[in-house]
Every structure is written in structure tokens, then in C-alpha cells.
Amino acid sequence: MERVSRRAVVAGLLILVPAAAAPLPGSPILPPELRDLWPGRRTAVSRGARSTVVGPAGASPASLDELARAADSAGARVSGVLGRPVRPLIVLPESGRDAARLARTTPFDGLAAVADGRRVIVVPEAFATLNRTGRDVVLTHELTHVVAGTGGVPVWLYEGFADYVGYRDSGLPVATAAAELAAEVRAGHLPNALPGPEAFAANGADPGRLARAYQEAWLACRFLADRFGEGTLVRLYREARVAGVDRALASLGLSVATLTARWRTYVRDRLV
């Protein structure tokens, strides 16, 4: 009981780190990915059981603590699938504009968080609109990118795999999680091909298409897990990163074309 009590106290600890006193390399205070994000300003820090969350001075301690707890849970879910310990590093900026500055990219449209190297940057305005389940799915999705990596695989596979992990323990029915795609399929519009990079363009031009792209990719990975087992999906993902998706699929007796055909049937059966 004493150990549990001490952990509860540590999980809610909020520390203010002066920006002027930048920690030396290897310092236990903050990992490099979370240092000096707001030059000239202090950094607010909340630590969970395994996660570290930072924001600029003035960030709500309750918000940082809540995010640390959510990150702990998301990290446990990722670890449960990938079989690796996960120590989430989360950044809570002041705004979407601040998030884009930290990620060195254009403003995020339609995204609630992004994986950026070894850390996850939350887009506060969009993240705040999500319910608890949505926040859990988003954090788990982005942490999957951080842990599993994305290089060497097509976008449908790395986004679909991250959504597979994200939705795995959500309890959401398929038709609810894939509501936009379900509406299209019930209207007689079954997708013809796995979504390409253009379908994932988060530019705000067609939010419905962006949502369907993620749902299509998720159901491709969900089909693979249902048909061959979750462990096989994880191995396929790792092999695809090393040897390419064609070779990884071939180990299951599939090609992109045969996977597409079976995926289309799976989508129709689950959503009609």
C-alpha cells in the first residue's frame, strides 16, 4: 500500500523547470526531446508512472496531470501489442500554431496530435473536442508511430496499423469507429483500392475523405489480424519495414492485389 501511495503522489507532481537553467546532456530532469521548447520561458512538467508531459509555464496542472495519466494508459496498450516497454513523451503546446512551430511544419488541419520523432505533440484545440475514448485512441495511435516507426512502409499500412492498436481496446463497434466509411458503403460506394498518400492529406479540403482514408487503412490491418492473428500482423509490419510490403505480404500468400480484393469483401461484410 505504501508503494501505491507514493506512486500516486509522484504521478501528480508538477515541476517548473527554468528555461535559463538548461539541463546538461544526460540529465534525468528532462529528455532532450522535451527541453527548451519555449525559449526564455519556464516549462511545466507532469510525470506519470511511465510518461512525461510538458507544457509552457501557465499550463493547467490538472490538464498536464490528466494527460500524463492518459499517456500511461496509452503506452500500456501499445506495449501490450508490440511487446516493448513504452515511456511516452508528450508535449502540450499553447495552441495549434504553437504545435506547428514545434513540429516545424504547416498548421495541422483535422489532427488532434502528431508523432514527432520520439515525442507526441498534442494539438490542443482539436484534442479538447474529443471525448475520453477519442483521446485514448489518438494518443495510442500516435505512440504506436513513435514505437513502431513508419519508414519503409506505405501510408495505408502505418496509419492502419496505428489505428489497429488505437482501437483494439476501445470497445467501439466497427460501424461506429468507421462511421464515414460505413455511410459510403451503405450508399453503394465500396472503395476500389487501398488509400494512397493523397487520401491522407490533412489540408482541410475534404475532412470526410481524410476520415474514410484512416478507416479504410484500419480495416485492412484489422482484416489481417482477424484472418492471420495479431502476432502475425505485428510480424508483417516489422518485416515490411525491413524488406518492403510486397515481400511481407508474400509470406502470407498475399499480394497487394489479393489483399485488396479480400479487404473489399471484409469492408462490405462489416459495414453493410
mmCIF file of C-alpha atoms in Angstrom, residues 5 10 41 60 69 99 149 155 196 209 249 263:
data_model
loop_
_atom_site.group_PDB
_atom_site.id
_atom_site.type_symbol
_atom_site.label_atom_id
_atom_site.label_comp_id
_atom_site.label_asym_id
_atom_site.label_seq_id
_atom_site.Cartn_x
_atom_site.Cartn_y
_atom_site.Cartn_z
ATOM 1 C CA SER A 5 0.526 5.710 -2.267
ATOM 2 C CA VAL A 10 4.643 11.184 -7.917
ATOM 3 C CA ARG A 41 10.133 30.686 -20.508
ATOM 4 C CA SER A 60 -3.078 23.978 -16.245
ATOM 5 C CA ARG A 69 -2.451 9.527 -16.840
ATOM 6 C CA ALA A 99 2.220 22.842 -32.162
ATOM 7 C CA GLY A 149 8.212 3.606 -36.746
ATOM 8 C CA VAL A 155 0.940 5.102 -45.643
ATOM 9 C CA GLY A 196 -2.735 6.295 -51.125
ATOM 10 C CA ARG A 209 -12.220 11.757 -47.294
ATOM 11 C CA LEU A 249 2.563 -9.935 -47.771
ATOM 12 C CA TRP A 263 -10.217 -6.328 -47.820
#
